[in-house]
Short mmCIF file of C-alpha atoms and ligand atoms in Angstrom, two decimals:
data_model
loop_
_atom_site.label_atom_id
_atom_site.label_comp_id
_atom_site.label_asym_id
_atom_site.label_seq_id
_atom_site.Cartn_x
_atom_site.Cartn_y
_atom_site.Cartn_z
CA UNK A 23 -11.12 -14.75 -28.75
CA UNK A 24 -14.68 -16.16 -29.75
CA UNK A 25 -17.14 -15.84 -26.90
CA UNK A 26 -17.20 -18.85 -24.36
CA UNK A 27 -19.86 -20.01 -22.35
CA UNK A 28 -20.07 -21.35 -18.79
CA UNK A 29 -22.79 -22.34 -16.30
CA UNK A 30 -23.29 -21.39 -12.75
CA UNK A 31 -22.57 -24.94 -10.73
CA UNK A 32 -25.98 -25.19 -8.63
CA UNK A 33 -24.05 -25.08 -5.36
CA UNK A 34 -27.28 -23.73 -3.83
CA UNK A 35 -29.68 -25.95 -5.49
CA UNK A 36 -31.17 -23.72 -7.94
CA UNK A 37 -30.52 -20.45 -9.74
CA UNK A 38 -34.25 -18.54 -10.17
CA UNK A 39 -36.75 -19.70 -7.78
CA UNK A 40 -36.67 -21.83 -4.97
CA UNK A 41 -40.28 -22.89 -5.46
CA UNK A 42 -40.06 -24.00 -9.12
CA UNK A 43 -42.39 -26.96 -9.59
CA UNK A 44 -40.05 -28.77 -12.02
CA UNK A 45 -36.94 -27.75 -10.44
CA UNK A 46 -37.02 -28.17 -6.64
CA UNK A 47 -33.67 -26.99 -5.05
CA UNK A 48 -30.96 -29.86 -5.16
CA UNK A 49 -27.22 -28.75 -4.29
CA UNK A 50 -26.14 -32.61 -4.17
CA UNK A 51 -23.16 -33.58 -5.61
CA UNK A 52 -24.47 -36.16 -7.89
CA UNK A 53 -26.45 -33.57 -9.34
CA UNK A 54 -23.85 -31.15 -9.77
CA UNK A 55 -21.57 -34.03 -11.17
CA UNK A 56 -24.03 -34.73 -13.77
CA UNK A 57 -24.56 -31.28 -14.60
CA UNK A 58 -21.18 -30.26 -15.08
CA UNK A 59 -20.78 -33.43 -17.19
CA UNK A 60 -23.78 -32.67 -19.60
CA UNK A 61 -22.59 -28.93 -19.93
CA UNK A 62 -19.01 -30.42 -20.97
CA UNK A 63 -20.85 -32.40 -23.46
CA UNK A 64 -22.96 -29.73 -24.76
CA UNK A 65 -20.00 -27.57 -25.42
CA UNK A 66 -19.82 -25.35 -22.50
CA UNK A 67 -16.57 -24.00 -21.75
CA UNK A 68 -16.54 -23.23 -18.19
CA UNK A 69 -18.18 -23.38 -15.23
CA UNK A 70 -17.95 -21.55 -11.99
CA UNK A 71 -18.95 -22.81 -8.66
CA UNK A 72 -19.83 -20.29 -6.01
CA UNK A 73 -18.74 -20.54 -2.38
CA UNK A 74 -20.83 -20.25 0.69
CA UNK A 75 -20.44 -22.30 3.87
CA UNK A 76 -24.56 -22.44 4.29
CA UNK A 77 -27.29 -21.40 2.08
CA UNK A 78 -27.88 -17.82 2.32
CA UNK A 79 -31.48 -17.92 2.13
CA UNK A 80 -32.56 -21.03 4.01
CA UNK A 81 -29.98 -22.41 6.36
CA UNK A 82 -31.81 -25.84 6.22
CA UNK A 83 -31.49 -26.50 2.61
CA UNK A 84 -28.03 -27.99 1.31
CA UNK A 85 -25.09 -26.41 0.04
CA UNK A 86 -22.12 -27.81 -1.91
CA UNK A 87 -18.77 -27.19 -0.34
CA UNK A 88 -16.79 -25.33 -3.37
CA UNK A 89 -13.26 -26.68 -3.13
CA UNK A 90 -13.68 -30.39 -2.70
CA UNK A 91 -16.04 -30.25 -5.40
CA UNK A 92 -13.83 -28.96 -7.89
CA UNK A 93 -11.44 -31.29 -6.90
CA UNK A 94 -13.89 -33.92 -7.79
CA UNK A 95 -15.12 -32.21 -11.06
CA UNK A 96 -11.35 -31.89 -12.41
CA UNK A 97 -11.45 -35.90 -12.20
CA UNK A 98 -14.52 -36.36 -13.50
CA UNK A 99 -14.31 -34.03 -16.63
CA UNK A 100 -12.13 -33.46 -19.50
CA UNK A 101 -12.07 -30.05 -21.14
CA UNK A 102 -14.21 -27.91 -19.25
CA UNK A 103 -12.73 -24.65 -17.25
CA UNK A 104 -13.95 -25.23 -13.51
CA UNK A 105 -13.64 -21.96 -11.51
CA UNK A 106 -13.77 -21.92 -7.75
CA UNK A 107 -14.58 -18.92 -6.11
CA UNK A 108 -12.80 -18.04 -2.97
CA UNK A 109 -13.42 -15.50 0.08
CA UNK A 110 -9.92 -15.00 1.48
CA UNK A 111 -10.65 -14.73 4.63
CA UNK A 112 -11.70 -18.19 4.85
CA UNK A 113 -8.04 -19.73 4.07
CA UNK A 114 -4.53 -18.73 4.61
CA UNK A 115 -3.08 -17.96 1.14
CA UNK A 116 -0.44 -20.32 1.48
CA UNK A 117 -3.00 -23.24 2.18
CA UNK A 118 -5.26 -21.92 -0.69
CA UNK A 119 -2.72 -21.72 -3.14
CA UNK A 120 -1.61 -25.11 -2.33
CA UNK A 121 -5.23 -26.53 -3.14
CA UNK A 122 -5.32 -24.29 -6.30
CA UNK A 123 -1.89 -25.81 -7.65
CA UNK A 124 -3.08 -29.53 -6.98
CA UNK A 125 -6.65 -28.89 -8.88
CA UNK A 126 -4.53 -27.30 -11.70
CA UNK A 127 -2.79 -30.79 -11.72
CA UNK A 128 -5.91 -33.05 -11.36
CA UNK A 129 -7.48 -30.89 -14.05
CA UNK A 130 -4.38 -30.81 -16.44
CA UNK A 131 -4.45 -26.76 -16.21
CA UNK A 132 -8.28 -26.05 -16.30
CA UNK A 133 -8.34 -24.55 -13.10
CA UNK A 134 -9.03 -20.85 -12.05
CA UNK A 135 -9.85 -19.13 -9.11
CA UNK A 136 -12.79 -16.39 -8.79
CA UNK A 137 -11.77 -14.05 -5.84
CA UNK A 138 -15.02 -12.68 -4.24
CA UNK A 139 -14.69 -10.45 -1.11
CA UNK A 140 -17.48 -11.66 0.92
CA UNK A 141 -20.55 -9.65 1.53
CA UNK A 142 -22.90 -12.53 3.58
CA UNK A 143 -22.13 -11.27 7.24
CA UNK A 144 -23.95 -14.21 9.12
CA UNK A 145 -21.23 -16.63 7.61
CA UNK A 146 -18.60 -14.83 9.36
CA UNK A 147 -20.52 -14.08 12.53
CA UNK A 148 -21.82 -17.70 13.07
CA UNK A 149 -18.18 -19.25 12.22
CA UNK A 150 -16.58 -16.65 14.71
CA UNK A 151 -14.39 -15.32 11.82
CA UNK A 152 -13.59 -11.69 12.13
CA UNK A 153 -15.60 -9.99 9.38
CA UNK A 154 -13.51 -6.46 8.91
CA UNK A 155 -15.22 -3.27 7.38
CA UNK A 156 -15.76 -3.22 3.38
CA UNK A 157 -12.37 -1.55 2.39
CA UNK A 158 -10.48 -3.08 5.02
CA UNK A 159 -11.19 -6.46 3.79
CA UNK A 160 -10.08 -5.51 0.11
CA UNK A 161 -6.71 -4.32 1.87
CA UNK A 162 -6.45 -7.73 3.39
CA UNK A 163 -7.55 -9.38 0.16
CA UNK A 164 -5.06 -7.51 -2.14
CA UNK A 165 -2.29 -8.75 0.20
CA UNK A 166 -4.00 -12.26 0.18
CA UNK A 167 -3.99 -12.11 -3.36
CA UNK A 168 -0.50 -11.27 -4.18
CA UNK A 169 0.79 -13.96 -2.15
CA UNK A 170 -1.69 -16.45 -3.71
CA UNK A 171 -0.81 -15.44 -7.30
CA UNK A 172 2.96 -15.69 -6.86
CA UNK A 173 2.66 -19.08 -4.99
CA UNK A 174 0.30 -20.66 -8.01
CA UNK A 175 3.13 -19.39 -10.35
CA UNK A 176 5.69 -21.52 -8.50
CA UNK A 177 7.75 -18.57 -7.16
CA UNK A 178 9.68 -18.72 -4.08
CA UNK A 179 7.69 -16.09 -2.03
CA UNK A 180 9.53 -13.72 0.68
CA UNK A 181 6.80 -11.56 1.69
CA UNK A 182 6.30 -9.59 4.79
CA UNK A 183 2.93 -7.51 4.77
CA UNK A 184 0.36 -6.48 7.20
CA UNK A 185 -1.28 -9.64 7.36
CA UNK A 186 0.84 -12.04 6.07
CA UNK A 187 4.77 -13.05 6.59
CA UNK A 188 5.98 -15.62 3.84
CA UNK A 189 9.73 -16.86 4.42
CA UNK A 190 11.04 -18.65 1.23
CA UNK A 191 7.90 -20.70 0.42
CA UNK A 192 7.54 -22.29 -2.96
CA UNK A 193 4.94 -24.89 -4.22
CA UNK A 194 5.83 -28.02 -6.42
CA UNK A 195 4.16 -28.91 -8.63
CA UNK A 196 3.40 -25.61 -10.53
CA UNK A 197 3.45 -24.49 -13.88
CA UNK A 198 3.15 -27.83 -15.57
CA UNK A 199 0.58 -27.16 -17.91
CA UNK A 200 0.65 -23.38 -18.35
CA UNK A 201 2.30 -20.38 -15.98
CA UNK A 202 -0.41 -20.82 -13.39
CA UNK A 203 -4.15 -20.96 -13.09
CA UNK A 204 -6.06 -17.97 -14.07
CA UNK A 205 -7.71 -15.40 -11.76
CA UNK A 206 -10.97 -13.90 -12.00
CA UNK A 207 -12.21 -11.06 -9.30
CA UNK A 208 -16.07 -10.12 -8.96
CA UNK A 209 -17.00 -6.89 -7.34
CA UNK A 210 -17.73 -3.42 -8.41
CA UNK A 211 -16.83 -1.13 -5.45
CA UNK A 212 -13.68 1.28 -6.25
CA UNK A 213 -11.25 -0.86 -4.45
CA UNK A 214 -12.88 -3.98 -6.16
CA UNK A 215 -11.91 -2.47 -9.32
CA UNK A 216 -8.39 -1.54 -8.70
CA UNK A 217 -8.00 -5.19 -7.51
CA UNK A 218 -9.03 -6.62 -10.68
CA UNK A 219 -7.05 -4.21 -12.80
CA UNK A 220 -3.97 -4.78 -10.69
CA UNK A 221 -4.03 -8.41 -9.87
CA UNK A 222 -6.56 -10.46 -11.76
CA UNK A 223 -6.63 -11.80 -15.19
CA UNK A 224 -10.75 -11.39 -15.73
CA UNK A 225 -12.86 -9.26 -14.43
CA UNK A 226 -16.40 -10.48 -13.40
CA UNK A 227 -19.15 -8.49 -13.93
CA UNK A 228 -22.93 -8.80 -12.67
CA UNK A 229 -25.36 -8.94 -15.69
CA UNK A 230 -26.49 -5.42 -16.50
CA UNK A 231 -27.41 -3.34 -19.44
CA UNK A 232 -24.50 -3.18 -22.61
CA UNK A 233 -24.43 0.24 -22.00
CA UNK A 234 -23.02 -0.28 -18.20
CA UNK A 235 -20.83 -3.02 -19.23
CA UNK A 236 -19.34 -1.05 -22.01
CA UNK A 237 -19.02 1.81 -19.44
CA UNK A 238 -17.36 -0.30 -17.01
CA UNK A 239 -14.84 -2.06 -19.61
CA UNK A 240 -13.42 1.38 -20.76
CA UNK A 241 -13.37 2.58 -17.00
CA UNK A 242 -11.15 -0.92 -16.25
CA UNK A 243 -9.02 -0.52 -19.63
CA UNK A 244 -8.08 2.88 -18.63
CA UNK A 245 -6.74 1.86 -15.29
CA UNK A 246 -2.85 1.40 -14.84
CA UNK A 247 -1.88 -2.24 -15.30
CA UNK A 248 1.28 -4.32 -16.21
CA UNK A 249 1.21 -7.74 -18.08
CA UNK A 250 -1.83 -8.55 -20.54
CA UNK A 251 -4.73 -6.89 -20.93
CA UNK A 252 -7.62 -7.23 -18.36
CA UNK A 253 -10.18 -9.70 -19.86
CA UNK A 254 -13.88 -9.46 -19.25
CA UNK A 255 -16.76 -12.01 -17.84
CA UNK A 256 -20.46 -11.38 -17.31
CA UNK A 257 -23.19 -13.40 -15.40
CA UNK A 258 -26.59 -13.49 -16.75
CA UNK A 259 -29.70 -15.56 -16.55
CA UNK A 260 -31.10 -16.69 -19.85
CA UNK A 261 -34.56 -17.08 -21.08
CA UNK A 262 -34.78 -18.07 -24.53
CA UNK A 263 -37.77 -19.44 -26.75
CA UNK A 264 -38.90 -19.53 -30.04
CA UNK A 265 -40.40 -16.03 -30.33
CA UNK A 266 -40.00 -12.71 -28.09
CA UNK A 267 -43.33 -13.21 -27.46
CA UNK A 268 -43.09 -16.84 -25.89
CA UNK A 269 -39.75 -15.43 -23.94
CA UNK A 270 -41.77 -12.38 -22.82
CA UNK A 271 -44.41 -14.78 -21.17
CA UNK A 272 -41.99 -16.87 -19.83
CA UNK A 273 -40.11 -14.27 -18.10
CA UNK A 274 -43.82 -13.00 -16.52
CA UNK A 275 -43.77 -16.49 -15.28
CA UNK A 276 -40.67 -16.60 -13.80
CA UNK A 277 -41.04 -13.49 -12.01
CA UNK A 278 -44.30 -14.64 -10.35
CA UNK A 279 -42.08 -17.27 -8.90
CA UNK A 280 -39.38 -14.92 -7.86
CA UNK A 281 -41.90 -13.17 -5.89
CA UNK A 282 -42.47 -16.48 -3.70
CA UNK A 283 -38.90 -16.17 -3.00
CA UNK A 284 -39.18 -12.29 -1.99
CA UNK A 285 -39.64 -12.74 1.57
CA UNK A 286 -36.46 -15.11 2.16
CA UNK A 287 -34.51 -12.69 -0.05
CA UNK A 288 -35.29 -9.59 2.04
CA UNK A 289 -34.13 -11.48 5.29
CA UNK A 290 -30.85 -12.48 3.23
CA UNK A 291 -30.29 -8.72 2.05
CA UNK A 292 -30.91 -7.22 5.67
CA UNK A 293 -28.18 -9.47 6.84
CA UNK A 294 -25.60 -8.63 4.30
CA UNK A 295 -22.90 -6.12 4.47
CA UNK A 296 -24.79 -2.39 3.54
CA UNK A 297 -21.39 -1.16 2.42
CA UNK A 298 -21.43 -3.57 -0.73
CA UNK A 299 -21.68 -1.55 -3.44
CA UNK A 300 -24.27 -3.85 -4.82
CA UNK A 301 -26.96 -6.05 -3.33
CA UNK A 302 -27.09 -7.16 -6.94
CA UNK A 303 -25.64 -10.44 -6.24
CA UNK A 304 -29.02 -11.39 -4.77
CA UNK A 305 -31.37 -9.46 -7.27
CA UNK A 306 -31.65 -6.24 -5.23
CA UNK A 307 -30.90 -4.04 -8.13
CA UNK A 308 -33.46 -1.56 -9.47
CA UNK A 309 -35.69 -3.50 -11.41
CA UNK A 310 -37.47 -6.86 -10.77
CA UNK A 311 -34.93 -9.90 -12.05
CA UNK A 312 -35.03 -13.59 -11.89
CA UNK A 313 -31.65 -14.99 -10.69
CA UNK A 314 -28.74 -13.68 -9.00
CA UNK A 315 -25.75 -11.42 -9.87
CA UNK A 316 -27.55 -9.26 -12.23
CA UNK A 317 -29.77 -12.20 -13.54
CA UNK A 318 -32.12 -10.94 -16.31
CA UNK A 319 -31.02 -7.44 -16.16
CA UNK A 320 -28.38 -8.16 -18.96
CA UNK A 321 -31.32 -8.65 -21.25
CA UNK A 322 -31.01 -12.26 -22.36
CA UNK A 323 -34.52 -12.75 -22.62
CA UNK A 324 -36.33 -12.92 -26.03
CA UNK A 325 -36.34 -15.31 -28.91
CA UNK A 326 -33.15 -17.44 -29.79
CA UNK A 327 -32.22 -14.86 -32.41
CA UNK A 328 -32.76 -11.82 -30.32
CA UNK A 329 -30.84 -13.55 -27.20
CA UNK A 330 -27.85 -14.34 -30.15
CA UNK A 331 -27.79 -10.88 -31.19
CA UNK A 332 -27.66 -9.39 -27.69
CA UNK A 333 -24.70 -11.83 -26.97
CA UNK A 334 -22.90 -10.69 -30.02
CA UNK A 335 -23.33 -6.99 -28.62
CA UNK A 336 -21.81 -7.72 -25.24
CA UNK A 337 -18.86 -9.83 -27.01
CA UNK A 338 -18.29 -6.91 -29.36
CA UNK A 339 -18.19 -4.76 -26.22
CA UNK A 340 -15.71 -6.54 -24.27
CA UNK A 341 -17.29 -9.64 -22.99
CA UNK A 342 -15.61 -12.64 -23.62
CA UNK A 343 -16.94 -15.06 -21.22
CA UNK A 344 -20.85 -15.84 -20.50
CA UNK A 345 -21.46 -17.18 -17.37
CA UNK A 346 -25.17 -18.39 -17.63
CA UNK A 347 -27.95 -19.31 -15.14
CA UNK A 348 -31.23 -21.35 -16.29
CA UNK A 349 -34.27 -22.59 -14.92
CA UNK A 350 -35.31 -25.58 -14.93
CA UNK A 351 -31.40 -25.73 -15.29
CA UNK A 352 -30.74 -28.90 -17.21
CA UNK A 353 -33.58 -28.40 -19.84
CA UNK A 354 -32.68 -24.78 -20.64
CA UNK A 355 -28.98 -25.13 -20.77
CA UNK A 356 -29.47 -28.00 -23.34
CA UNK A 357 -32.12 -25.40 -25.10
CA UNK A 358 -29.41 -22.86 -25.12
CA UNK A 359 -26.33 -25.09 -26.70
CA UNK A 360 -28.80 -26.22 -29.43
CA UNK A 361 -30.84 -23.04 -30.43
CA UNK A 362 -28.96 -20.00 -29.41
CA UNK A 363 -25.20 -21.27 -29.86
CA UNK A 364 -25.79 -22.19 -33.50
CA UNK A 365 -27.54 -18.88 -34.46
CA UNK A 366 -24.92 -16.78 -32.67
CA UNK A 367 -22.13 -18.60 -34.62
CA UNK A 368 -24.01 -17.78 -37.93
CA UNK A 369 -24.23 -14.06 -36.73
CA UNK A 370 -20.50 -14.15 -35.90
CA UNK A 371 -19.63 -15.66 -39.10
CA UNK A 372 -21.76 -12.87 -41.07
CA UNK A 373 -19.58 -10.11 -39.03
C1 FMN B 407 -19.74 -13.27 -11.11
C2 FMN B 407 -19.67 -12.89 -9.43
C3 FMN B 407 -19.60 -14.12 -8.47
C4 FMN B 407 -19.62 -14.16 -7.22
N1 FMN B 407 -19.64 -15.26 -6.48
C5 FMN B 407 -19.76 -15.03 -5.34
C6 FMN B 407 -19.44 -16.23 -4.20
O1 FMN B 407 -19.50 -17.50 -4.59
N2 FMN B 407 -19.74 -15.99 -3.17
C7 FMN B 407 -19.57 -14.79 -2.37
O2 FMN B 407 -19.85 -14.32 -1.10
N3 FMN B 407 -19.81 -13.38 -3.40
C8 FMN B 407 -19.59 -13.72 -4.58
N4 FMN B 407 -20.01 -12.69 -5.24
C9 FMN B 407 -20.05 -11.22 -4.85
C10 FMN B 407 -18.75 -10.63 -4.35
O3 FMN B 407 -18.19 -11.31 -3.42
C11 FMN B 407 -19.42 -9.19 -4.24
O4 FMN B 407 -19.13 -8.71 -5.60
C12 FMN B 407 -18.63 -8.64 -3.19
O5 FMN B 407 -18.68 -9.22 -1.85
C13 FMN B 407 -18.96 -7.19 -2.87
O6 FMN B 407 -18.06 -6.27 -3.61
P1 FMN B 407 -18.41 -4.78 -3.98
O7 FMN B 407 -18.99 -4.33 -2.90
O8 FMN B 407 -17.02 -4.55 -4.24
O9 FMN B 407 -19.15 -4.88 -5.25
C14 FMN B 407 -19.77 -12.82 -6.52
C15 FMN B 407 -19.69 -11.81 -7.48
C16 FMN B 407 -19.60 -11.75 -8.79
C17 FMN B 407 -19.72 -10.73 -10.14
#
């Protein structure tokens, strides 16, 4: 499979800094609608719509609602894959599976879910929804995902578990375009790895070094699994310029902006579940980074040729989908499509 590329929808209004002079936070539906349509026109194959009920850094800022937005995106796009994140504790699995099969229908078979097990405690505390301990959340999530998966596949589900009981439930329409919507799963703790290997189609990794990614993929491939092999996706923040020097200077400028976000970020990290294997989703890795979910840690920073060569290496290690962040988003996304992708195509044709 050739590599595919996606964009993070701007559910929180910006990736990178909230203080970028040319890219102030705007999480409106209108902006996201235009952004995803532009991405589709530029040849991006996928978009990831993350899920939070309110902005994780500043609850005065706007936040796009994931599932209603995905249904609308399905209706106003034609080719692009639409991946909706879902935290299992927020929806009963039967209700969620029904929503998923409906968006699969609206999109004519382009819908997917990204199972994320939640880390942002205030969201649950303020809504009064119980926030179980980390591994208990995964036990709940594993049961939840089993029910959702079978219902999305159109099966008649009889299930009696610790958390859910289903008595012969079946959803229609289902399976009109393919067997079911795809299941992605994010998270790097041991239960997250087990869940991805057992029940997901694609394991979504945070951006990190090629060595780390290769080791994570090798570990996942060694796990017991039935059905088609697990596929791999990775998040990354891209800074691509004419030369490595120009990209390095742009990276320094982005890091300086990121420092303005530091107090807000620290507040968010302090409120997060400390049991999470990574605070990386928000930039709490060892090295300073720009963007979320590993951000620039994946090293997609450099000249157009450098970035294309790094992507080729990740792809050779097993990453099939690259979910990208940029800032300012629209302009840098267009630059990636016109400058990096042709160079990558050239590299892959030579191999
Ligand atoms: C690509 C990717 C996307 C994610 N999207 C979300 C999201 O939309 N909402 C959310 O609360 N967490 C999101 N997460 C964070 C996961 O939920 C996180 O990995 C999990 O809460 C921590 O699990 P762990 O301790 O198993 O690593 C995402 C993670 C990855 C890798």
